[in-house]
Amino acid sequence: MGKLLLSQGQVSILFSAVIVFLFTLALFLSGYVLQQRYVHSLQLAIKPRLPKPLPAQAPLQPPTLDVKWARGMGERLEVDESVQQAMDAPSIDWSGLGYVQVVKDHSELCSAIMLLADLQEKRSPAKRILMFPKAWLKETSEDDWDPQMTTTKRLLRTAARRHGARLVPIEPAEAGADEALASSYSIAAMYSLTTYERLIYLHAPGVVLDASALDSLLAFSKSKPMSAFPATPERKELSTSLLLISPSHETYQQLRERLVSQPSTDLELLRHAFDTPESLIAESTLAMGNVVYESQSLRDASDDFNATSFNEMTTFVRLREPDMPGPEYDVPYAERARLRPQNAQAREAWEKVYEMFRQRRMEVCGLDLEYWMPPAAEQPRAAAPVEL
Ligand SMILES: *[C@@H]1O[C@H](CO)[C@@H](O)[C@H](O)[C@H]1NC(C)=O
């Protein structure tokens, strides 16, 4: 019975201490494992989605192309992407790739921010850039308080803070031009963003249904001054619905010189500066589905139009109708019913994109639709934007 032996009381205290220690350890470990799992799933959730490679450069047969334009249907081209993606994805430098919006007038600002917000929500890893007249940054005194300017400043802050957009103020294309006029500014300004390798411009207003095809275009295209979406399936002229550009001082200079010698709209300027079909987007990219779809085409939908496949296949819908104001306006029901597509499936798709736009406008900009009066016998004071 030496000193080394512990009394019964001491043994039981030691035993309890060990038990308590083991339980604490088990509790700690299980908590740690749970936390790691949670962190991992959180990381997965916020990780930007990586783009798929572009479809192979196999030309499409013209009839297929026609069918796509007219019906909004067709097959997405299947590519074996796993190997390619594993090889390419880590080397993509997203800091040089982005989406750009050029706003010239207060009334265009919300729709531009909505597109950038859509791309953010669809987890595009590319940058977002918003260009707008520098004049909007001027400090206003209490006396000339302007509700429109207040909204504009609020929206610019939203774009930067909530949607991570880089704000880039621009000057009129021609020195001395009236900085309050939308026509003094040009889309050519985006060529001044020479720190970027490639940029995509989408024509607002519209809705982005899926950003992955656009991200693929950005990530895997060759850098060219201009790759524009064609205005028609015949590929004779470019449109400004979607532009994939590679900015350079040289092109910027050329476009500005042209603007000074001959003031023109964006479309005229770009059609003059870039030859087709060289400056059109590759035909093979159309195999990715409807990269760009104009809402008015839904009115010519064929009988076998399928709204489900349309939603699955379509990347960007530009909202534009020849005989209606933009989607920012609240068109009375009777008028809308007269203009909407006849085909039931196409009508479903059409109403869905307009409703999506209305909801996003409220979410992103906190703005309701604008009041609109049909251009009846009265003067067309109708389409004047009323900012509240
Ligand atoms: C549309 O296509 C989907 C499959 O893509 C199919 O399940 C659905 O039944 C089609 N709807 C109509 C109305 O044909």
PDB file of N, CA, C and O in Angstrom, residues 311-384:
ATOM      1  N   ASN A 311     -37.520  28.822 -72.950  1.00  0.00           N
ATOM      2  CA  ASN A 311     -36.875  29.273 -71.713  1.00  0.00           C
ATOM      3  C   ASN A 311     -35.551  28.573 -71.468  1.00  0.00           C
ATOM      4  O   ASN A 311     -34.619  29.171 -70.951  1.00  0.00           O
ATOM      5  N   GLU A 312     -35.491  27.306 -71.825  1.00  0.00           N
ATOM      6  CA  GLU A 312     -34.255  26.560 -71.599  1.00  0.00           C
ATOM      7  C   GLU A 312     -33.146  26.994 -72.534  1.00  0.00           C
ATOM      8  O   GLU A 312     -31.972  26.937 -72.193  1.00  0.00           O
ATOM      9  N   MET A 313     -33.525  27.393 -73.744  1.00  0.00           N
ATOM     10  CA  MET A 313     -32.526  27.632 -74.779  1.00  0.00           C
ATOM     11  C   MET A 313     -32.098  29.075 -74.901  1.00  0.00           C
ATOM     12  O   MET A 313     -31.199  29.383 -75.666  1.00  0.00           O
ATOM     13  N   THR A 314     -32.819  29.978 -74.254  1.00  0.00           N
ATOM     14  CA  THR A 314     -32.594  31.385 -74.534  1.00  0.00           C
ATOM     15  C   THR A 314     -31.718  32.034 -73.474  1.00  0.00           C
ATOM     16  O   THR A 314     -31.880  31.786 -72.287  1.00  0.00           O
ATOM     17  N   THR A 315     -30.775  32.833 -73.952  1.00  0.00           N
ATOM     18  CA  THR A 315     -29.828  33.484 -73.060  1.00  0.00           C
ATOM     19  C   THR A 315     -30.289  34.892 -72.713  1.00  0.00           C
ATOM     20  O   THR A 315     -30.485  35.233 -71.561  1.00  0.00           O
ATOM     21  N   PHE A 316     -30.480  35.715 -73.748  1.00  0.00           N
ATOM     22  CA  PHE A 316     -30.823  37.120 -73.531  1.00  0.00           C
ATOM     23  C   PHE A 316     -32.018  37.490 -74.398  1.00  0.00           C
ATOM     24  O   PHE A 316     -32.022  37.236 -75.597  1.00  0.00           O
ATOM     25  N   VAL A 317     -33.039  38.042 -73.781  1.00  0.00           N
ATOM     26  CA  VAL A 317     -34.192  38.524 -74.550  1.00  0.00           C
ATOM     27  C   VAL A 317     -34.156  40.045 -74.537  1.00  0.00           C
ATOM     28  O   VAL A 317     -34.205  40.673 -73.478  1.00  0.00           O
ATOM     29  N   ARG A 318     -34.036  40.621 -75.729  1.00  0.00           N
ATOM     30  CA  ARG A 318     -34.111  42.068 -75.842  1.00  0.00           C
ATOM     31  C   ARG A 318     -35.581  42.438 -75.988  1.00  0.00           C
ATOM     32  O   ARG A 318     -36.263  41.947 -76.888  1.00  0.00           O
ATOM     33  N   LEU A 319     -36.077  43.300 -75.109  1.00  0.00           N
ATOM     34  CA  LEU A 319     -37.500  43.638 -75.136  1.00  0.00           C
ATOM     35  C   LEU A 319     -37.710  44.823 -76.062  1.00  0.00           C
ATOM     36  O   LEU A 319     -37.333  45.956 -75.736  1.00  0.00           O
ATOM     37  N   ARG A 320     -38.281  44.533 -77.198  1.00  0.00           N
ATOM     38  CA  ARG A 320     -38.495  45.581 -78.188  1.00  0.00           C
ATOM     39  C   ARG A 320     -39.642  45.201 -79.100  1.00  0.00           C
ATOM     40  O   ARG A 320     -39.656  44.110 -79.669  1.00  0.00           O
ATOM     41  N   GLU A 321     -40.597  46.080 -79.208  1.00  0.00           N
ATOM     42  CA  GLU A 321     -41.733  45.866 -80.106  1.00  0.00           C
ATOM     43  C   GLU A 321     -41.829  47.105 -80.986  1.00  0.00           C
ATOM     44  O   GLU A 321     -41.629  48.222 -80.499  1.00  0.00           O
ATOM     45  N   PRO A 322     -42.143  46.901 -82.267  1.00  0.00           N
ATOM     46  CA  PRO A 322     -42.188  48.066 -83.150  1.00  0.00           C
ATOM     47  C   PRO A 322     -43.282  49.060 -82.782  1.00  0.00           C
ATOM     48  O   PRO A 322     -43.140  50.258 -82.984  1.00  0.00           O
ATOM     49  N   ASP A 323     -44.392  48.581 -82.214  1.00  0.00           N
ATOM     50  CA  ASP A 323     -45.554  49.444 -82.019  1.00  0.00           C
ATOM     51  C   ASP A 323     -45.927  49.617 -80.554  1.00  0.00           C
ATOM     52  O   ASP A 323     -47.061  49.866 -80.207  1.00  0.00           O
ATOM     53  N   MET A 324     -44.935  49.435 -79.675  1.00  0.00           N
ATOM     54  CA  MET A 324     -45.206  49.584 -78.245  1.00  0.00           C
ATOM     55  C   MET A 324     -44.054  50.350 -77.619  1.00  0.00           C
ATOM     56  O   MET A 324     -42.934  50.265 -78.102  1.00  0.00           O
ATOM     57  N   PRO A 325     -44.337  51.079 -76.523  1.00  0.00           N
ATOM     58  CA  PRO A 325     -43.220  51.723 -75.836  1.00  0.00           C
ATOM     59  C   PRO A 325     -42.399  50.633 -75.144  1.00  0.00           C
ATOM     60  O   PRO A 325     -42.781  49.467 -75.155  1.00  0.00           O
ATOM     61  N   GLY A 326     -41.292  51.009 -74.534  1.00  0.00           N
ATOM     62  CA  GLY A 326     -40.440  50.024 -73.870  1.00  0.00           C
ATOM     63  C   GLY A 326     -41.148  49.335 -72.716  1.00  0.00           C
ATOM     64  O   GLY A 326     -42.233  49.757 -72.300  1.00  0.00           O
ATOM     65  N   PRO A 327     -40.555  48.274 -72.175  1.00  0.00           N
ATOM     66  CA  PRO A 327     -41.188  47.527 -71.081  1.00  0.00           C
ATOM     67  C   PRO A 327     -41.248  48.329 -69.785  1.00  0.00           C
ATOM     68  O   PRO A 327     -41.849  47.885 -68.816  1.00  0.00           O
ATOM     69  N   GLU A 328     -40.651  49.531 -69.783  1.00  0.00           N
ATOM     70  CA  GLU A 328     -40.703  50.383 -68.584  1.00  0.00           C
ATOM     71  C   GLU A 328     -42.068  51.037 -68.464  1.00  0.00           C
ATOM     72  O   GLU A 328     -42.377  51.633 -67.438  1.00  0.00           O
ATOM     73  N   TYR A 329     -42.869  50.958 -69.526  1.00  0.00           N
ATOM     74  CA  TYR A 329     -44.159  51.647 -69.517  1.00  0.00           C
ATOM     75  C   TYR A 329     -45.303  50.696 -69.259  1.00  0.00           C
ATOM     76  O   TYR A 329     -45.300  49.557 -69.705  1.00  0.00           O
ATOM     77  N   ASP A 330     -46.276  51.208 -68.530  1.00  0.00           N
ATOM     78  CA  ASP A 330     -47.437  50.430 -68.186  1.00  0.00           C
ATOM     79  C   ASP A 330     -48.456  50.558 -69.312  1.00  0.00           C
ATOM     80  O   ASP A 330     -49.225  51.510 -69.345  1.00  0.00           O
ATOM     81  N   VAL A 331     -48.440  49.598 -70.218  1.00  0.00           N
ATOM     82  CA  VAL A 331     -49.361  49.645 -71.348  1.00  0.00           C
ATOM     83  C   VAL A 331     -50.709  49.090 -70.892  1.00  0.00           C
ATOM     84  O   VAL A 331     -50.762  48.007 -70.310  1.00  0.00           O
ATOM     85  N   PRO A 332     -51.797  49.841 -71.123  1.00  0.00           N
ATOM     86  CA  PRO A 332     -53.121  49.378 -70.674  1.00  0.00           C
ATOM     87  C   PRO A 332     -53.435  47.979 -71.210  1.00  0.00           C
ATOM     88  O   PRO A 332     -52.996  47.613 -72.300  1.00  0.00           O
ATOM     89  N   TYR A 333     -54.200  47.251 -70.426  1.00  0.00           N
ATOM     90  CA  TYR A 333     -54.433  45.848 -70.746  1.00  0.00           C
ATOM     91  C   TYR A 333     -54.992  45.648 -72.150  1.00  0.00           C
ATOM     92  O   TYR A 333     -54.537  44.782 -72.893  1.00  0.00           O
ATOM     93  N   ALA A 334     -55.969  46.463 -72.536  1.00  0.00           N
ATOM     94  CA  ALA A 334     -56.625  46.283 -73.843  1.00  0.00           C
ATOM     95  C   ALA A 334     -55.589  46.388 -74.975  1.00  0.00           C
ATOM     96  O   ALA A 334     -55.591  45.590 -75.913  1.00  0.00           O
ATOM     97  N   GLU A 335     -54.699  47.353 -74.815  1.00  0.00           N
ATOM     98  CA  GLU A 335     -53.672  47.561 -75.827  1.00  0.00           C
ATOM     99  C   GLU A 335     -52.709  46.359 -75.873  1.00  0.00           C
ATOM    100  O   GLU A 335     -52.357  45.856 -76.925  1.00  0.00           O
ATOM    101  N   ARG A 336     -52.325  45.907 -74.702  1.00  0.00           N
ATOM    102  CA  ARG A 336     -51.404  44.769 -74.609  1.00  0.00           C
ATOM    103  C   ARG A 336     -52.022  43.533 -75.225  1.00  0.00           C
ATOM    104  O   ARG A 336     -51.381  42.782 -75.960  1.00  0.00           O
ATOM    105  N   ALA A 337     -53.302  43.310 -74.918  1.00  0.00           N
ATOM    106  CA  ALA A 337     -53.989  42.120 -75.410  1.00  0.00           C
ATOM    107  C   ALA A 337     -54.035  42.123 -76.936  1.00  0.00           C
ATOM    108  O   ALA A 337     -53.982  41.079 -77.581  1.00  0.00           O
ATOM    109  N   ARG A 338     -54.116  43.325 -77.505  1.00  0.00           N
ATOM    110  CA  ARG A 338     -54.179  43.450 -78.961  1.00  0.00           C
ATOM    111  C   ARG A 338     -52.822  43.096 -79.592  1.00  0.00           C
ATOM    112  O   ARG A 338     -52.765  42.536 -80.673  1.00  0.00           O
ATOM    113  N   LEU A 339     -51.744  43.428 -78.875  1.00  0.00           N
ATOM    114  CA  LEU A 339     -50.410  43.313 -79.481  1.00  0.00           C
ATOM    115  C   LEU A 339     -49.693  42.001 -79.167  1.00  0.00           C
ATOM    116  O   LEU A 339     -48.752  41.626 -79.841  1.00  0.00           O
ATOM    117  N   ARG A 340     -50.130  41.311 -78.127  1.00  0.00           N
ATOM    118  CA  ARG A 340     -49.362  40.135 -77.703  1.00  0.00           C
ATOM    119  C   ARG A 340     -49.509  38.991 -78.712  1.00  0.00           C
ATOM    120  O   ARG A 340     -50.450  38.978 -79.509  1.00  0.00           O
ATOM    121  N   PRO A 341     -48.584  38.013 -78.657  1.00  0.00           N
ATOM    122  CA  PRO A 341     -48.616  36.918 -79.640  1.00  0.00           C
ATOM    123  C   PRO A 341     -49.925  36.134 -79.600  1.00  0.00           C
ATOM    124  O   PRO A 341     -50.520  35.974 -78.527  1.00  0.00           O
ATOM    125  N   GLN A 342     -50.346  35.651 -80.735  1.00  0.00           N
ATOM    126  CA  GLN A 342     -51.586  34.883 -80.839  1.00  0.00           C
ATOM    127  C   GLN A 342     -51.384  33.461 -80.343  1.00  0.00           C
ATOM    128  O   GLN A 342     -52.205  32.929 -79.615  1.00  0.00           O
ATOM    129  N   ASN A 343     -50.268  32.873 -80.746  1.00  0.00           N
ATOM    130  CA  ASN A 343     -49.962  31.502 -80.350  1.00  0.00           C
ATOM    131  C   ASN A 343     -49.879  31.395 -78.819  1.00  0.00           C
ATOM    132  O   ASN A 343     -49.179  32.182 -78.168  1.00  0.00           O
ATOM    133  N   ALA A 344     -50.585  30.424 -78.242  1.00  0.00           N
ATOM    134  CA  ALA A 344     -50.698  30.359 -76.776  1.00  0.00           C
ATOM    135  C   ALA A 344     -49.341  30.183 -76.092  1.00  0.00           C
ATOM    136  O   ALA A 344     -49.053  30.844 -75.093  1.00  0.00           O
ATOM    137  N   GLN A 345     -48.503  29.300 -76.630  1.00  0.00           N
ATOM    138  CA  GLN A 345     -47.193  29.051 -76.022  1.00  0.00           C
ATOM    139  C   GLN A 345     -46.291  30.289 -76.123  1.00  0.00           C
ATOM    140  O   GLN A 345     -45.603  30.651 -75.183  1.00  0.00           O
ATOM    141  N   ALA A 346     -46.330  30.931 -77.298  1.00  0.00           N
ATOM    142  CA  ALA A 346     -45.509  32.131 -77.483  1.00  0.00           C
ATOM    143  C   ALA A 346     -46.001  33.254 -76.580  1.00  0.00           C
ATOM    144  O   ALA A 346     -45.219  34.026 -76.038  1.00  0.00           O
ATOM    145  N   ARG A 347     -47.311  33.319 -76.389  1.00  0.00           N
ATOM    146  CA  ARG A 347     -47.879  34.351 -75.528  1.00  0.00           C
ATOM    147  C   ARG A 347     -47.421  34.141 -74.087  1.00  0.00           C
ATOM    148  O   ARG A 347     -47.068  35.075 -73.390  1.00  0.00           O
ATOM    149  N   GLU A 348     -47.375  32.875 -73.676  1.00  0.00           N
ATOM    150  CA  GLU A 348     -46.917  32.554 -72.329  1.00  0.00           C
ATOM    151  C   GLU A 348     -45.472  33.051 -72.134  1.00  0.00           C
ATOM    152  O   GLU A 348     -45.155  33.711 -71.143  1.00  0.00           O
ATOM    153  N   ALA A 349     -44.624  32.758 -73.126  1.00  0.00           N
ATOM    154  CA  ALA A 349     -43.213  33.172 -73.036  1.00  0.00           C
ATOM    155  C   ALA A 349     -43.104  34.696 -73.032  1.00  0.00           C
ATOM    156  O   ALA A 349     -42.342  35.286 -72.262  1.00  0.00           O
ATOM    157  N   TRP A 350     -43.897  35.339 -73.864  1.00  0.00           N
ATOM    158  CA  TRP A 350     -43.876  36.799 -74.011  1.00  0.00           C
ATOM    159  C   TRP A 350     -44.301  37.471 -72.716  1.00  0.00           C
ATOM    160  O   TRP A 350     -43.629  38.351 -72.193  1.00  0.00           O
ATOM    161  N   GLU A 351     -45.429  37.020 -72.162  1.00  0.00           N
ATOM    162  CA  GLU A 351     -45.903  37.648 -70.935  1.00  0.00           C
ATOM    163  C   GLU A 351     -44.944  37.388 -69.792  1.00  0.00           C
ATOM    164  O   GLU A 351     -44.759  38.232 -68.922  1.00  0.00           O
ATOM    165  N   LYS A 352     -44.305  36.238 -69.819  1.00  0.00           N
ATOM    166  CA  LYS A 352     -43.381  35.898 -68.748  1.00  0.00           C
ATOM    167  C   LYS A 352     -42.182  36.852 -68.727  1.00  0.00           C
ATOM    168  O   LYS A 352     -41.797  37.339 -67.665  1.00  0.00           O
ATOM    169  N   VAL A 353     -41.609  37.125 -69.912  1.00  0.00           N
ATOM    170  CA  VAL A 353     -40.437  38.011 -69.906  1.00  0.00           C
ATOM    171  C   VAL A 353     -40.814  39.441 -69.522  1.00  0.00           C
ATOM    172  O   VAL A 353     -40.068  40.105 -68.801  1.00  0.00           O
ATOM    173  N   TYR A 354     -41.993  39.890 -69.951  1.00  0.00           N
ATOM    174  CA  TYR A 354     -42.405  41.249 -69.566  1.00  0.00           C
ATOM    175  C   TYR A 354     -42.685  41.338 -68.063  1.00  0.00           C
ATOM    176  O   TYR A 354     -42.344  42.319 -67.415  1.00  0.00           O
ATOM    177  N   GLU A 355     -43.292  40.288 -67.525  1.00  0.00           N
ATOM    178  CA  GLU A 355     -43.591  40.284 -66.087  1.00  0.00           C
ATOM    179  C   GLU A 355     -42.288  40.204 -65.282  1.00  0.00           C
ATOM    180  O   GLU A 355     -42.124  40.877 -64.258  1.00  0.00           O
ATOM    181  N   MET A 356     -41.355  39.412 -65.784  1.00  0.00           N
ATOM    182  CA  MET A 356     -40.053  39.296 -65.135  1.00  0.00           C
ATOM    183  C   MET A 356     -39.376  40.664 -65.086  1.00  0.00           C
ATOM    184  O   MET A 356     -38.816  41.065 -64.071  1.00  0.00           O
ATOM    185  N   PHE A 357     -39.483  41.385 -66.201  1.00  0.00           N
ATOM    186  CA  PHE A 357     -38.886  42.718 -66.261  1.00  0.00           C
ATOM    187  C   PHE A 357     -39.537  43.643 -65.226  1.00  0.00           C
ATOM    188  O   PHE A 357     -38.851  44.359 -64.500  1.00  0.00           O
ATOM    189  N   ARG A 358     -40.862  43.596 -65.149  1.00  0.00           N
ATOM    190  CA  ARG A 358     -41.570  44.477 -64.223  1.00  0.00           C
ATOM    191  C   ARG A 358     -41.136  44.216 -62.778  1.00  0.00           C
ATOM    192  O   ARG A 358     -40.847  45.134 -62.015  1.00  0.00           O
ATOM    193  N   GLN A 359     -41.051  42.933 -62.433  1.00  0.00           N
ATOM    194  CA  GLN A 359     -40.668  42.587 -61.059  1.00  0.00           C
ATOM    195  C   GLN A 359     -39.230  42.982 -60.747  1.00  0.00           C
ATOM    196  O   GLN A 359     -38.930  43.510 -59.678  1.00  0.00           O
ATOM    197  N   ARG A 360     -38.340  42.720 -61.690  1.00  0.00           N
ATOM    198  CA  ARG A 360     -36.925  43.044 -61.475  1.00  0.00           C
ATOM    199  C   ARG A 360     -36.738  44.550 -61.340  1.00  0.00           C
ATOM    200  O   ARG A 360     -35.904  45.011 -60.585  1.00  0.00           O
ATOM    201  N   ARG A 361     -37.526  45.311 -62.109  1.00  0.00           N
ATOM    202  CA  ARG A 361     -37.412  46.766 -62.037  1.00  0.00           C
ATOM    203  C   ARG A 361     -37.715  47.253 -60.629  1.00  0.00           C
ATOM    204  O   ARG A 361     -37.035  48.128 -60.098  1.00  0.00           O
ATOM    205  N   MET A 362     -38.709  46.636 -60.013  1.00  0.00           N
ATOM    206  CA  MET A 362     -39.045  47.006 -58.636  1.00  0.00           C
ATOM    207  C   MET A 362     -37.957  46.539 -57.681  1.00  0.00           C
ATOM    208  O   MET A 362     -37.490  47.293 -56.831  1.00  0.00           O
ATOM    209  N   GLU A 363     -37.495  45.303 -57.850  1.00  0.00           N
ATOM    210  CA  GLU A 363     -36.472  44.760 -56.944  1.00  0.00           C
ATOM    211  C   GLU A 363     -35.162  45.533 -57.028  1.00  0.00           C
ATOM    212  O   GLU A 363     -34.552  45.871 -56.026  1.00  0.00           O
ATOM    213  N   VAL A 364     -34.725  45.773 -58.271  1.00  0.00           N
ATOM    214  CA  VAL A 364     -33.392  46.349 -58.472  1.00  0.00           C
ATOM    215  C   VAL A 364     -33.409  47.867 -58.300  1.00  0.00           C
ATOM    216  O   VAL A 364     -32.540  48.438 -57.646  1.00  0.00           O
ATOM    217  N   CYS A 365     -34.401  48.536 -58.895  1.00  0.00           N
ATOM    218  CA  CYS A 365     -34.398  50.001 -58.906  1.00  0.00           C
ATOM    219  C   CYS A 365     -35.412  50.605 -57.952  1.00  0.00           C
ATOM    220  O   CYS A 365     -35.414  51.813 -57.743  1.00  0.00           O
ATOM    221  N   GLY A 366     -36.310  49.791 -57.423  1.00  0.00           N
ATOM    222  CA  GLY A 366     -37.373  50.344 -56.604  1.00  0.00           C
ATOM    223  C   GLY A 366     -38.295  51.241 -57.411  1.00  0.00           C
ATOM    224  O   GLY A 366     -38.843  52.212 -56.892  1.00  0.00           O
ATOM    225  N   LEU A 367     -38.454  50.944 -58.692  1.00  0.00           N
ATOM    226  CA  LEU A 367     -39.300  51.789 -59.550  1.00  0.00           C
ATOM    227  C   LEU A 367     -40.480  50.994 -60.094  1.00  0.00           C
ATOM    228  O   LEU A 367     -40.335  49.851 -60.505  1.00  0.00           O
ATOM    229  N   ASP A 368     -41.616  51.633 -60.116  1.00  0.00           N
ATOM    230  CA  ASP A 368     -42.800  51.070 -60.750  1.00  0.00           C
ATOM    231  C   ASP A 368     -42.723  51.325 -62.243  1.00  0.00           C
ATOM    232  O   ASP A 368     -41.852  52.046 -62.704  1.00  0.00           O
ATOM    233  N   LEU A 369     -43.672  50.735 -62.980  1.00  0.00           N
ATOM    234  CA  LEU A 369     -43.730  51.053 -64.405  1.00  0.00           C
ATOM    235  C   LEU A 369     -44.167  52.511 -64.575  1.00  0.00           C
ATOM    236  O   LEU A 369     -44.866  53.059 -63.735  1.00  0.00           O
ATOM    237  N   GLU A 370     -43.737  53.114 -65.682  1.00  0.00           N
ATOM    238  CA  GLU A 370     -44.102  54.505 -65.960  1.00  0.00           C
ATOM    239  C   GLU A 370     -45.491  54.572 -66.577  1.00  0.00           C
ATOM    240  O   GLU A 370     -45.912  53.666 -67.285  1.00  0.00           O
ATOM    241  N   TYR A 371     -46.135  55.684 -66.327  1.00  0.00           N
ATOM    242  CA  TYR A 371     -47.456  55.909 -66.903  1.00  0.00           C
ATOM    243  C   TYR A 371     -47.326  56.086 -68.419  1.00  0.00           C
ATOM    244  O   TYR A 371     -46.417  56.753 -68.899  1.00  0.00           O
ATOM    245  N   TRP A 372     -48.223  55.481 -69.157  1.00  0.00           N
ATOM    246  CA  TRP A 372     -48.163  55.618 -70.608  1.00  0.00           C
ATOM    247  C   TRP A 372     -49.562  55.810 -71.169  1.00  0.00           C
ATOM    248  O   TRP A 372     -50.515  55.158 -70.754  1.00  0.00           O
ATOM    249  N   MET A 373     -49.675  56.769 -72.122  1.00  0.00           N
ATOM    250  CA  MET A 373     -50.963  57.002 -72.751  1.00  0.00           C
ATOM    251  C   MET A 373     -50.854  56.604 -74.210  1.00  0.00           C
ATOM    252  O   MET A 373     -49.929  57.034 -74.889  1.00  0.00           O
ATOM    253  N   PRO A 374     -51.771  55.773 -74.699  1.00  0.00           N
ATOM    254  CA  PRO A 374     -51.683  55.361 -76.101  1.00  0.00           C
ATOM    255  C   PRO A 374     -51.715  56.584 -77.011  1.00  0.00           C
ATOM    256  O   PRO A 374     -52.454  57.527 -76.749  1.00  0.00           O
ATOM    257  N   PRO A 375     -50.901  56.579 -78.044  1.00  0.00           N
ATOM    258  CA  PRO A 375     -50.874  57.736 -78.942  1.00  0.00           C
ATOM    259  C   PRO A 375     -52.151  57.793 -79.764  1.00  0.00           C
ATOM    260  O   PRO A 375     -52.169  57.407 -80.922  1.00  0.00           O
ATOM    261  N   ALA A 376     -53.216  58.268 -79.163  1.00  0.00           N
ATOM    262  CA  ALA A 376     -54.509  58.371 -79.846  1.00  0.00           C
ATOM    263  C   ALA A 376     -54.484  59.600 -80.757  1.00  0.00           C
ATOM    264  O   ALA A 376     -53.498  59.874 -81.413  1.00  0.00           O
ATOM    265  N   ALA A 377     -55.570  60.341 -80.757  1.00  0.00           N
ATOM    266  CA  ALA A 377     -55.643  61.516 -81.627  1.00  0.00           C
ATOM    267  C   ALA A 377     -54.747  62.642 -81.105  1.00  0.00           C
ATOM    268  O   ALA A 377     -54.294  63.489 -81.861  1.00  0.00           O
ATOM    269  N   GLU A 378     -54.477  62.579 -79.784  1.00  0.00           N
ATOM    270  CA  GLU A 378     -53.718  63.665 -79.146  1.00  0.00           C
ATOM    271  C   GLU A 378     -52.256  63.679 -79.579  1.00  0.00           C
ATOM    272  O   GLU A 378     -51.790  62.812 -80.297  1.00  0.00           O
ATOM    273  N   GLN A 379     -51.574  64.667 -79.084  1.00  0.00           N
ATOM    274  CA  GLN A 379     -50.127  64.784 -79.331  1.00  0.00           C
ATOM    275  C   GLN A 379     -49.385  63.630 -78.654  1.00  0.00           C
ATOM    276  O   GLN A 379     -49.821  63.145 -77.623  1.00  0.00           O
ATOM    277  N   PRO A 380     -48.272  63.193 -79.220  1.00  0.00           N
ATOM    278  CA  PRO A 380     -47.532  62.103 -78.581  1.00  0.00           C
ATOM    279  C   PRO A 380     -46.697  62.580 -77.402  1.00  0.00           C
ATOM    280  O   PRO A 380     -45.495  62.396 -77.370  1.00  0.00           O
ATOM    281  N   ARG A 381     -47.375  63.191 -76.395  1.00  0.00           N
ATOM    282  CA  ARG A 381     -46.623  63.534 -75.189  1.00  0.00           C
ATOM    283  C   ARG A 381     -46.457  62.275 -74.349  1.00  0.00           C
ATOM    284  O   ARG A 381     -45.937  62.280 -73.252  1.00  0.00           O
ATOM    285  N   ALA A 382     -46.968  61.182 -74.952  1.00  0.00           N
ATOM    286  CA  ALA A 382     -47.068  59.929 -74.233  1.00  0.00           C
ATOM    287  C   ALA A 382     -45.744  59.388 -73.707  1.00  0.00           C
ATOM    288  O   ALA A 382     -45.606  59.109 -72.540  1.00  0.00           O
ATOM    289  N   ALA A 383     -44.778  59.255 -74.602  1.00  0.00           N
ATOM    290  CA  ALA A 383     -43.581  58.489 -74.235  1.00  0.00           C
ATOM    291  C   ALA A 383     -42.574  59.288 -73.415  1.00  0.00           C
ATOM    292  O   ALA A 383     -41.484  58.824 -73.181  1.00  0.00           O
ATOM    293  N   ALA A 384     -42.961  60.490 -72.954  1.00  0.00           N
ATOM    294  CA  ALA A 384     -42.017  61.252 -72.151  1.00  0.00           C
ATOM    295  C   ALA A 384     -41.827  60.572 -70.802  1.00  0.00           C
ATOM    296  O   ALA A 384     -42.794  60.292 -70.114  1.00  0.00           O
TER     297      ALA A 384
END
